[in-house]
Amino acid sequence: MDEKKILSKVKEIKNKCALINIIFIISVLTVCVFLPINFLYKFIIALVIAIVSMIIKSKIKASVADILYDDCDPQTYYAVCHGIYPNGATALCDIQTAYFIGDFKLSARIISSQLQKRMSDFLRLEYLGLLASSAFCAGDFELCADTVKRAKKILQKLKIKDEIKRSFEARFNFFLHFINSDFISALKSLEQCKSINESRQKNTYKLMMRYYTGITFYYSNRPQEAKAEFEFITSIKHKLFVFERAKKYINAIENNSFLPIESISLKEECEKSETYNPKLNKEEKRKAIISAAVLLICVATAAVFISNIPGMEKGSEYKVISSDCDVSEILQTVPLNDRYSLCIFSTPYDEVGVAYLKNYGDDKYSYCVSYVAEPEIYLEQDDGYYINASGNTPKIYFDITDDTALIPKEGKIKKFTFNDREYYFYIFKSEIKYSFFNSCGVN
């Protein structure tokens, strides 16, 4: 095991994750401090950034699996995993390492411990597949057959990709055919295993298929074909348990002697499963506490953002669901029909805005702000303003003035007071026009 290689890989992964964390913090701060949008939108964007950063970090850490699947080096894989993951999160790594170095007792004990926990059906199927493989290679055929039966029950009801399902079925069928000494059917099942996703198969998978093929040939009295498979396994540099086993079979074939199937009972190890419960060390506990504290701060910050989302003042008959500006006071409401109203409101910055309200039947309203400006600016616009909400709603043309002589006779008028001065809100045209998006602004 190359210690420099391990330290280099661990450092590389940690540095990449640290860079992602820095980019995440800078991105969230930029959104929260500098982006001129509603606090709710800021929170949503920050949440999306957090999810994306977590996905990227998980993919970076998952790259360590290449050491096992491509380089076929389980010991280095184990060391790197324990360098980047806390003890409580290395169960799968421990199982895979134990299996590929040939410590089937340990792999069976860890798998049995994990199977006692709550998990998805697919993950349970994965663990049962590993247990069946461990039992088969250990020669505990009774446990292997029982495990395959349990796994097949789950596989039947799972809705997964057809190629994944066929891969599991072919491997499970191989185990059962071999156990029953039906070597012809076993070889057919192996051919199916080799043909499914052939271009994406990893080196560990290919070597295990070679090993399974070799022992099937050997115990079906086809020693030369078996020898060819075993020689391929030993011709490649790797650290899987099948390397030493292949050498034993080659030696037996060359010496014209018979090598019986190794048989190790794993029943006792499965009963010891409760003893496998790795604990966090002090450093890992410290990191866990820091991570929890950071998460708590993020949640608290999000709560503050949400609590400060602008809306109608308390005690009003309207509850704002979405808004792009602060609302300090509702000045006037203008009913349009049974479903829609307009609302005139003021902001903390001595501005006036108009909102489109839609009644959803539960006294909750959402609105689209048409325009926010000081009333004097409204008076400068000869053509007035318009507003319409999403869906099949009226497009309303309106204006605000302090001179009643400017108001058309047919206009719907509402008077309101703003900064101790009286103004008149009036609608001078209404159009029914379908619009999918919120559209509002100056006409």
Short mmCIF file of C-alpha atoms in Angstrom, two decimals:
data_model
loop_
_atom_site.label_atom_id
_atom_site.label_comp_id
_atom_site.label_asym_id
_atom_site.label_seq_id
_atom_site.Cartn_x
_atom_site.Cartn_y
_atom_site.Cartn_z
CA MET A 1 0.00 0.00 0.00
CA ASP A 2 1.56 3.28 -1.17
CA GLU A 3 1.27 5.76 1.71
CA LYS A 4 2.23 8.74 -0.49
CA LYS A 5 -0.46 7.81 -3.01
CA ILE A 6 -3.05 7.63 -0.23
CA LEU A 7 -2.10 10.98 1.32
CA SER A 8 -1.99 12.62 -2.10
CA LYS A 9 -5.45 11.33 -3.05
CA VAL A 10 -6.97 12.33 0.30
CA LYS A 11 -5.45 15.82 0.04
CA GLU A 12 -6.65 16.20 -3.56
CA ILE A 13 -10.25 15.31 -2.66
CA LYS A 14 -10.28 17.50 0.47
CA ASN A 15 -8.87 20.47 -1.46
CA LYS A 16 -11.52 20.12 -4.17
CA CYS A 17 -14.28 19.94 -1.54
CA ALA A 18 -12.82 22.98 0.27
CA LEU A 19 -12.83 24.92 -3.02
CA ILE A 20 -16.49 24.01 -3.57
CA ASN A 21 -17.28 25.22 -0.02
CA ILE A 22 -15.54 28.56 -0.67
CA ILE A 23 -17.38 29.03 -3.97
CA PHE A 24 -20.66 28.14 -2.22
CA ILE A 25 -20.11 30.71 0.58
CA ILE A 26 -19.11 33.47 -1.86
CA SER A 27 -22.08 32.69 -4.14
CA VAL A 28 -24.59 32.73 -1.26
CA LEU A 29 -23.16 35.98 0.16
CA THR A 30 -23.30 37.58 -3.30
CA VAL A 31 -26.93 36.55 -3.74
CA CYS A 32 -27.99 37.64 -0.24
CA VAL A 33 -26.11 40.96 -0.15
CA PHE A 34 -25.89 42.25 -3.70
CA LEU A 35 -28.70 40.69 -5.75
CA PRO A 36 -31.62 43.19 -5.83
CA ILE A 37 -34.46 40.68 -5.55
CA ASN A 38 -37.04 39.55 -3.04
CA PHE A 39 -35.72 37.77 0.07
CA LEU A 40 -37.74 34.65 -0.75
CA TYR A 41 -36.08 34.43 -4.16
CA LYS A 42 -32.70 34.92 -2.51
CA PHE A 43 -33.43 32.04 -0.18
CA ILE A 44 -34.54 29.80 -3.07
CA ILE A 45 -31.42 30.61 -5.10
CA ALA A 46 -29.18 30.02 -2.05
CA LEU A 47 -30.91 26.69 -1.47
CA VAL A 48 -30.34 25.65 -5.10
CA ILE A 49 -26.67 26.63 -4.83
CA ALA A 50 -26.37 24.55 -1.64
CA ILE A 51 -27.94 21.49 -3.29
CA VAL A 52 -25.71 21.82 -6.38
CA SER A 53 -22.59 22.17 -4.21
CA MET A 54 -23.56 19.07 -2.22
CA ILE A 55 -24.05 17.08 -5.44
CA ILE A 56 -20.68 18.21 -6.79
CA LYS A 57 -18.92 17.33 -3.51
CA SER A 58 -20.56 13.90 -3.43
CA LYS A 59 -19.36 13.25 -6.99
CA ILE A 60 -15.84 14.36 -6.07
CA LYS A 61 -15.79 11.97 -3.10
CA ALA A 62 -17.34 9.20 -5.19
CA SER A 63 -14.33 9.40 -7.53
CA VAL A 64 -12.37 7.45 -4.91
CA ALA A 65 -14.26 4.36 -6.09
CA ASP A 66 -12.03 4.37 -9.20
CA ILE A 67 -9.22 3.08 -6.98
CA LEU A 68 -11.27 -0.05 -6.33
CA TYR A 69 -13.16 -0.56 -9.58
CA ASP A 70 -10.46 0.52 -12.07
CA ASP A 71 -7.16 0.03 -10.21
CA CYS A 72 -8.42 -3.06 -8.32
CA ASP A 73 -6.63 -1.90 -5.15
CA PRO A 74 -9.03 -2.48 -2.20
CA GLN A 75 -6.48 -1.64 0.53
CA THR A 76 -5.72 1.80 -0.91
CA TYR A 77 -9.45 2.35 -1.50
CA TYR A 78 -10.10 1.54 2.17
CA ALA A 79 -7.39 3.92 3.40
CA VAL A 80 -8.55 6.83 1.21
CA CYS A 81 -12.22 6.31 2.20
CA HIS A 82 -11.29 6.46 5.87
CA GLY A 83 -9.31 9.60 5.13
CA ILE A 84 -12.26 11.53 3.67
CA TYR A 85 -15.28 9.99 5.42
CA PRO A 86 -16.01 9.73 9.17
CA ASN A 87 -16.07 6.25 10.71
CA GLY A 88 -19.85 6.05 10.77
CA ALA A 89 -20.07 6.59 7.00
CA THR A 90 -17.67 3.92 5.76
CA ALA A 91 -19.82 0.78 6.02
CA LEU A 92 -20.05 0.19 2.26
CA CYS A 93 -16.32 0.82 1.85
CA ASP A 94 -15.57 -1.64 4.67
CA ILE A 95 -17.83 -4.29 3.11
CA GLN A 96 -16.33 -3.93 -0.36
CA THR A 97 -12.77 -3.97 0.96
CA ALA A 98 -13.38 -7.04 3.10
CA TYR A 99 -15.03 -8.85 0.19
CA PHE A 100 -12.38 -8.06 -2.43
CA ILE A 101 -9.46 -9.01 -0.17
CA GLY A 102 -11.23 -12.27 0.69
CA ASP A 103 -12.21 -11.56 4.32
CA PHE A 104 -15.72 -12.93 3.87
CA LYS A 105 -16.39 -13.27 7.58
CA LEU A 106 -15.92 -9.55 8.12
CA SER A 107 -17.96 -8.59 5.05
CA ALA A 108 -20.82 -10.89 6.16
CA ARG A 109 -20.76 -9.41 9.67
CA ILE A 110 -20.91 -5.80 8.43
CA ILE A 111 -23.58 -6.55 5.83
CA SER A 112 -25.78 -8.31 8.42
CA SER A 113 -25.38 -5.29 10.70
CA GLN A 114 -26.44 -2.89 7.93
CA LEU A 115 -29.44 -5.03 6.95
CA GLN A 116 -30.91 -4.48 10.43
CA LYS A 117 -31.30 -0.77 9.64
CA ARG A 118 -34.08 0.95 7.75
CA MET A 119 -33.20 1.53 4.09
CA SER A 120 -34.65 1.64 0.61
CA ASP A 121 -35.48 -1.62 -1.15
CA PHE A 122 -32.81 -0.99 -3.77
CA LEU A 123 -30.09 -0.45 -1.15
CA ARG A 124 -31.25 -3.60 0.65
CA LEU A 125 -31.00 -5.45 -2.66
CA GLU A 126 -27.42 -4.17 -3.08
CA TYR A 127 -26.45 -5.40 0.39
CA LEU A 128 -28.11 -8.79 -0.17
CA GLY A 129 -26.22 -9.08 -3.46
CA LEU A 130 -22.94 -8.47 -1.64
CA LEU A 131 -23.88 -10.99 1.06
CA ALA A 132 -24.75 -13.61 -1.57
CA SER A 133 -21.40 -12.98 -3.32
CA SER A 134 -19.50 -13.23 -0.02
CA ALA A 135 -21.28 -16.46 0.93
CA PHE A 136 -20.68 -17.96 -2.52
CA CYS A 137 -16.96 -17.17 -2.53
CA ALA A 138 -16.66 -18.43 1.06
CA GLY A 139 -18.29 -21.71 0.02
CA ASP A 140 -21.27 -21.23 2.37
CA PHE A 141 -23.75 -22.32 -0.29
CA GLU A 142 -26.67 -22.65 2.12
CA LEU A 143 -26.41 -19.01 3.17
CA CYS A 144 -25.87 -17.98 -0.47
CA ALA A 145 -29.03 -19.77 -1.65
CA ASP A 146 -31.14 -18.33 1.21
CA THR A 147 -29.82 -14.82 0.52
CA VAL A 148 -30.56 -15.12 -3.20
CA LYS A 149 -34.15 -16.10 -2.42
CA ARG A 150 -34.55 -13.02 -0.19
CA ALA A 151 -33.01 -10.79 -2.84
CA LYS A 152 -35.20 -12.17 -5.64
CA LYS A 153 -38.36 -11.32 -3.68
CA ILE A 154 -37.24 -7.69 -3.49
CA LEU A 155 -36.10 -7.68 -7.13
CA GLN A 156 -39.53 -8.82 -8.35
CA LYS A 157 -41.34 -5.81 -6.90
CA LEU A 158 -38.66 -3.19 -7.60
CA LYS A 159 -39.19 -0.78 -10.49
CA ILE A 160 -35.68 -0.29 -11.85
CA LYS A 161 -34.01 -0.17 -15.26
CA ASP A 162 -34.38 -3.41 -17.18
CA GLU A 163 -30.62 -3.81 -17.69
CA ILE A 164 -29.95 -3.48 -13.95
CA LYS A 165 -32.68 -5.99 -13.17
CA ARG A 166 -31.33 -8.47 -15.72
CA SER A 167 -27.82 -8.08 -14.32
CA PHE A 168 -28.98 -8.98 -10.80
CA GLU A 169 -31.07 -11.90 -12.09
CA ALA A 170 -28.21 -13.33 -14.16
CA ARG A 171 -25.77 -13.19 -11.23
CA PHE A 172 -28.27 -14.72 -8.79
CA ASN A 173 -29.12 -17.46 -11.31
CA PHE A 174 -25.42 -18.25 -11.72
CA PHE A 175 -25.04 -18.79 -7.98
CA LEU A 176 -28.03 -21.15 -7.85
CA HIS A 177 -27.00 -23.10 -10.98
CA PHE A 178 -23.45 -23.55 -9.70
CA ILE A 179 -24.66 -24.66 -6.26
CA ASN A 180 -26.89 -27.24 -7.98
CA SER A 181 -23.94 -28.38 -10.17
CA ASP A 182 -25.82 -27.30 -13.30
CA PHE A 183 -22.64 -25.95 -14.88
CA ILE A 184 -24.06 -25.53 -18.41
CA SER A 185 -26.81 -23.23 -17.12
CA ALA A 186 -24.26 -21.50 -14.90
CA LEU A 187 -22.09 -20.66 -17.93
CA LYS A 188 -25.14 -19.32 -19.79
CA SER A 189 -25.93 -17.04 -16.83
CA LEU A 190 -22.33 -15.79 -16.84
CA GLU A 191 -22.56 -14.99 -20.55
CA GLN A 192 -25.63 -12.88 -19.77
CA CYS A 193 -23.71 -11.10 -16.99
CA LYS A 194 -20.85 -10.32 -19.39
CA SER A 195 -23.13 -9.04 -22.18
CA ILE A 196 -25.13 -6.53 -20.10
CA ASN A 197 -23.60 -3.03 -20.25
CA GLU A 198 -20.36 -4.55 -21.52
CA SER A 199 -18.82 -1.18 -22.43
CA ARG A 200 -19.37 0.19 -18.91
CA GLN A 201 -18.16 -2.79 -16.91
CA LYS A 202 -15.40 -2.05 -14.41
CA ASN A 203 -12.20 -4.07 -14.04
CA THR A 204 -13.25 -5.64 -10.73
CA TYR A 205 -16.47 -6.90 -12.34
CA LYS A 206 -14.61 -8.32 -15.34
CA LEU A 207 -12.09 -10.12 -13.13
CA MET A 208 -14.85 -11.61 -10.96
CA MET A 209 -16.66 -12.83 -14.09
CA ARG A 210 -13.40 -14.43 -15.24
CA TYR A 211 -13.02 -16.10 -11.84
CA TYR A 212 -16.59 -17.41 -11.85
CA THR A 213 -16.09 -18.72 -15.39
CA GLY A 214 -12.81 -20.38 -14.41
CA ILE A 215 -14.22 -22.26 -11.43
CA THR A 216 -17.26 -23.32 -13.47
CA PHE A 217 -14.98 -24.79 -16.14
CA TYR A 218 -12.79 -26.39 -13.50
CA TYR A 219 -15.57 -28.18 -11.62
CA SER A 220 -17.26 -29.23 -14.89
CA ASN A 221 -14.03 -31.09 -15.79
CA ARG A 222 -12.79 -28.63 -18.41
CA PRO A 223 -9.35 -27.87 -16.89
CA GLN A 224 -7.65 -26.27 -19.92
CA GLU A 225 -10.46 -23.77 -20.44
CA ALA A 226 -10.38 -23.07 -16.70
CA LYS A 227 -6.60 -22.57 -16.82
CA ALA A 228 -6.96 -19.97 -19.58
CA GLU A 229 -9.35 -17.95 -17.39
CA PHE A 230 -7.09 -18.22 -14.32
CA GLU A 231 -3.99 -17.26 -16.33
CA PHE A 232 -5.77 -14.13 -17.55
CA ILE A 233 -6.53 -13.19 -13.92
CA THR A 234 -2.87 -13.61 -12.87
CA SER A 235 -1.55 -11.77 -15.94
CA ILE A 236 -3.05 -8.48 -14.74
CA LYS A 237 -1.61 -6.49 -11.85
CA HIS A 238 -4.25 -6.22 -9.13
CA LYS A 239 -4.82 -6.91 -5.42
CA LEU A 240 -8.10 -8.83 -5.44
CA PHE A 241 -8.39 -12.16 -3.62
CA VAL A 242 -8.99 -13.98 -6.92
CA PHE A 243 -5.33 -13.44 -7.87
CA GLU A 244 -4.08 -15.90 -5.21
CA ARG A 245 -6.99 -18.25 -5.77
CA ALA A 246 -6.31 -18.33 -9.51
CA LYS A 247 -2.67 -19.27 -8.81
CA LYS A 248 -3.86 -22.20 -6.64
CA TYR A 249 -6.11 -23.50 -9.41
CA ILE A 250 -3.34 -23.18 -12.02
CA ASN A 251 -0.98 -25.10 -9.75
CA ALA A 252 -3.60 -27.82 -9.22
CA ILE A 253 -4.22 -28.15 -12.97
CA GLU A 254 -0.52 -28.30 -13.80
CA ASN A 255 0.06 -30.94 -11.12
CA ASN A 256 -2.99 -32.88 -12.19
CA SER A 257 -4.47 -32.67 -8.70
CA PHE A 258 -7.99 -31.78 -7.58
CA LEU A 259 -8.65 -28.61 -5.60
CA PRO A 260 -11.88 -28.87 -3.60
CA ILE A 261 -14.15 -25.85 -3.05
CA GLU A 262 -13.14 -23.91 0.04
CA SER A 263 -15.97 -23.85 2.57
CA ILE A 264 -16.25 -21.36 5.45
CA SER A 265 -19.46 -21.02 7.45
CA LEU A 266 -20.60 -17.41 7.79
CA LYS A 267 -23.62 -18.11 10.00
CA GLU A 268 -21.78 -17.26 13.21
CA GLU A 269 -20.47 -14.02 11.71
CA CYS A 270 -23.97 -12.95 10.71
CA GLU A 271 -25.07 -13.48 14.31
CA LYS A 272 -22.20 -11.24 15.47
CA SER A 273 -23.47 -8.40 13.31
CA GLU A 274 -24.51 -6.26 16.28
CA THR A 275 -20.86 -5.96 17.35
CA TYR A 276 -20.01 -3.89 14.26
CA ASN A 277 -20.72 -0.30 15.22
CA PRO A 278 -17.83 2.07 14.44
CA LYS A 279 -17.67 5.17 16.65
CA LEU A 280 -16.62 8.67 15.73
CA ASN A 281 -13.25 9.75 17.13
CA LYS A 282 -12.71 13.13 18.81
CA GLU A 283 -11.69 14.87 15.59
CA GLU A 284 -14.69 13.50 13.72
CA LYS A 285 -17.00 14.54 16.57
CA ARG A 286 -15.53 18.05 16.46
CA LYS A 287 -16.12 18.26 12.70
CA ALA A 288 -19.66 16.93 13.12
CA ILE A 289 -20.42 19.58 15.76
CA ILE A 290 -19.00 22.35 13.52
CA SER A 291 -21.05 21.10 10.55
CA ALA A 292 -24.20 20.99 12.69
CA ALA A 293 -23.50 24.54 13.94
CA VAL A 294 -23.02 25.84 10.38
CA LEU A 295 -26.24 24.13 9.30
CA LEU A 296 -28.08 25.67 12.27
CA ILE A 297 -26.77 29.14 11.37
CA CYS A 298 -27.91 28.66 7.76
CA VAL A 299 -31.38 27.56 8.88
CA ALA A 300 -31.63 30.49 11.30
CA THR A 301 -30.53 32.92 8.56
CA ALA A 302 -33.10 31.45 6.20
CA ALA A 303 -35.76 31.81 8.89
CA VAL A 304 -34.84 35.48 9.33
CA PHE A 305 -35.02 36.02 5.57
CA ILE A 306 -38.43 34.37 5.37
CA SER A 307 -39.78 36.28 8.36
CA ASN A 308 -38.69 39.54 6.71
CA ILE A 309 -40.33 38.81 3.38
CA PRO A 310 -42.37 41.95 2.67
CA GLY A 311 -46.14 41.70 2.76
CA MET A 312 -49.37 43.54 3.60
CA GLU A 313 -49.53 44.98 7.07
CA LYS A 314 -50.85 42.80 9.85
CA GLY A 315 -54.54 43.02 10.50
CA SER A 316 -55.40 43.64 6.88
CA GLU A 317 -57.88 41.43 5.07
CA TYR A 318 -55.23 40.40 2.52
CA LYS A 319 -52.29 38.06 2.93
CA VAL A 320 -49.51 38.63 0.43
CA ILE A 321 -48.05 35.46 -1.12
CA SER A 322 -45.51 37.12 -3.42
CA SER A 323 -44.13 40.63 -3.65
CA ASP A 324 -41.17 42.54 -5.05
CA CYS A 325 -41.31 45.51 -2.69
CA ASP A 326 -41.97 46.43 0.92
CA VAL A 327 -45.55 47.31 1.82
CA SER A 328 -46.14 49.64 4.75
CA GLU A 329 -49.84 50.52 4.41
CA ILE A 330 -52.88 49.55 2.34
CA LEU A 331 -54.41 52.81 1.11
CA GLN A 332 -57.40 51.56 -0.84
CA THR A 333 -58.92 48.47 -2.49
CA VAL A 334 -60.89 48.49 -5.72
CA PRO A 335 -63.14 45.44 -6.34
CA LEU A 336 -63.27 44.45 -10.01
CA ASN A 337 -65.55 41.40 -9.79
CA ASP A 338 -66.12 38.37 -7.57
CA ARG A 339 -62.64 37.00 -8.20
CA TYR A 340 -60.38 40.01 -8.64
CA SER A 341 -59.55 43.31 -6.96
CA LEU A 342 -56.90 46.00 -7.17
CA CYS A 343 -55.06 47.27 -4.14
CA ILE A 344 -53.35 50.64 -3.74
CA PHE A 345 -50.54 50.58 -1.18
CA SER A 346 -47.66 52.70 0.04
CA THR A 347 -44.05 51.70 0.74
CA PRO A 348 -41.64 52.78 3.49
CA TYR A 349 -39.93 54.96 0.87
CA ASP A 350 -42.87 57.33 0.28
CA GLU A 351 -43.92 55.56 -2.89
CA VAL A 352 -47.26 54.29 -4.12
CA GLY A 353 -47.90 50.99 -5.90
CA VAL A 354 -50.84 49.05 -7.32
CA ALA A 355 -51.32 45.31 -6.88
CA TYR A 356 -53.53 42.83 -8.75
CA LEU A 357 -55.34 40.59 -6.23
CA LYS A 358 -56.88 37.21 -6.91
CA ASN A 359 -59.19 35.55 -4.42
CA TYR A 360 -58.46 31.82 -4.11
CA GLY A 361 -61.49 31.19 -1.91
CA ASP A 362 -59.60 31.03 1.37
CA ASP A 363 -59.03 34.74 2.00
CA LYS A 364 -55.50 34.49 0.66
CA TYR A 365 -54.39 36.70 -2.20
CA SER A 366 -51.38 36.97 -4.45
CA TYR A 367 -50.54 40.12 -6.29
CA CYS A 368 -48.42 41.53 -9.09
CA VAL A 369 -47.03 45.02 -8.51
CA SER A 370 -47.66 47.14 -11.60
CA TYR A 371 -45.45 50.08 -10.81
CA VAL A 372 -44.09 51.83 -7.75
CA ALA A 373 -43.35 55.54 -7.85
CA GLU A 374 -44.09 58.81 -6.15
CA PRO A 375 -47.59 60.08 -7.04
CA GLU A 376 -46.14 63.15 -8.78
CA ILE A 377 -44.43 60.85 -11.31
CA TYR A 378 -47.79 59.26 -12.08
CA LEU A 379 -49.15 62.70 -12.96
CA GLU A 380 -46.46 63.12 -15.64
CA GLN A 381 -47.69 60.10 -17.59
CA ASP A 382 -50.42 61.14 -20.05
CA ASP A 383 -51.22 57.60 -21.14
CA GLY A 384 -51.42 56.14 -17.62
CA TYR A 385 -50.42 52.68 -16.43
CA TYR A 386 -51.65 49.14 -16.96
CA ILE A 387 -51.67 45.94 -14.92
CA ASN A 388 -52.77 42.36 -15.50
CA ALA A 389 -52.03 39.16 -13.59
CA SER A 390 -51.33 35.65 -14.93
CA GLY A 391 -54.13 33.71 -16.59
CA ASN A 392 -57.35 34.95 -18.12
CA THR A 393 -57.64 38.22 -16.17
CA PRO A 394 -58.65 41.73 -17.21
CA LYS A 395 -55.90 44.07 -18.35
CA ILE A 396 -56.60 47.24 -16.37
CA TYR A 397 -55.48 50.73 -17.46
CA PHE A 398 -55.35 53.19 -14.58
CA ASP A 399 -53.89 56.48 -13.40
CA ILE A 400 -53.51 58.52 -10.22
CA THR A 401 -54.14 62.24 -9.98
CA ASP A 402 -55.01 64.96 -7.51
CA ASP A 403 -57.11 66.87 -10.07
CA THR A 404 -60.67 65.55 -10.52
CA ALA A 405 -61.00 67.51 -13.78
CA LEU A 406 -58.60 65.03 -15.42
CA ILE A 407 -60.73 62.01 -14.59
CA PRO A 408 -63.02 60.70 -17.40
CA LYS A 409 -66.73 60.52 -16.58
CA GLU A 410 -66.88 56.74 -17.04
CA GLY A 411 -63.81 56.18 -14.83
CA LYS A 412 -64.09 54.12 -11.64
CA ILE A 413 -62.78 56.42 -8.93
CA LYS A 414 -61.30 55.66 -5.51
CA LYS A 415 -59.99 58.39 -3.25
CA PHE A 416 -57.10 57.84 -0.87
CA THR A 417 -54.86 59.97 1.31
CA PHE A 418 -51.10 59.83 1.04
CA ASN A 419 -48.74 62.06 3.07
CA ASP A 420 -51.75 64.18 4.17
CA ARG A 421 -52.70 64.84 0.57
CA GLU A 422 -55.75 63.49 -1.26
CA TYR A 423 -55.35 61.56 -4.52
CA TYR A 424 -57.75 59.86 -6.91
CA PHE A 425 -57.18 56.45 -8.42
CA TYR A 426 -59.25 55.79 -11.55
CA ILE A 427 -59.59 53.08 -14.19
CA PHE A 428 -60.21 54.31 -17.70
CA LYS A 429 -60.05 51.07 -19.70
CA SER A 430 -60.32 47.34 -19.13
CA GLU A 431 -59.46 44.57 -21.60
CA ILE A 432 -59.98 40.80 -21.37
CA LYS A 433 -56.84 39.29 -22.83
CA TYR A 434 -55.22 35.99 -21.93
CA SER A 435 -51.65 36.33 -20.71
CA PHE A 436 -49.70 33.34 -19.33
CA PHE A 437 -47.06 35.43 -17.56
CA ASN A 438 -47.47 38.31 -15.15
CA SER A 439 -47.16 41.48 -17.19
CA CYS A 440 -47.31 44.93 -15.73
CA GLY A 441 -45.74 48.33 -16.26
CA VAL A 442 -46.10 51.70 -17.93
CA ASN A 443 -48.26 51.90 -21.04
#
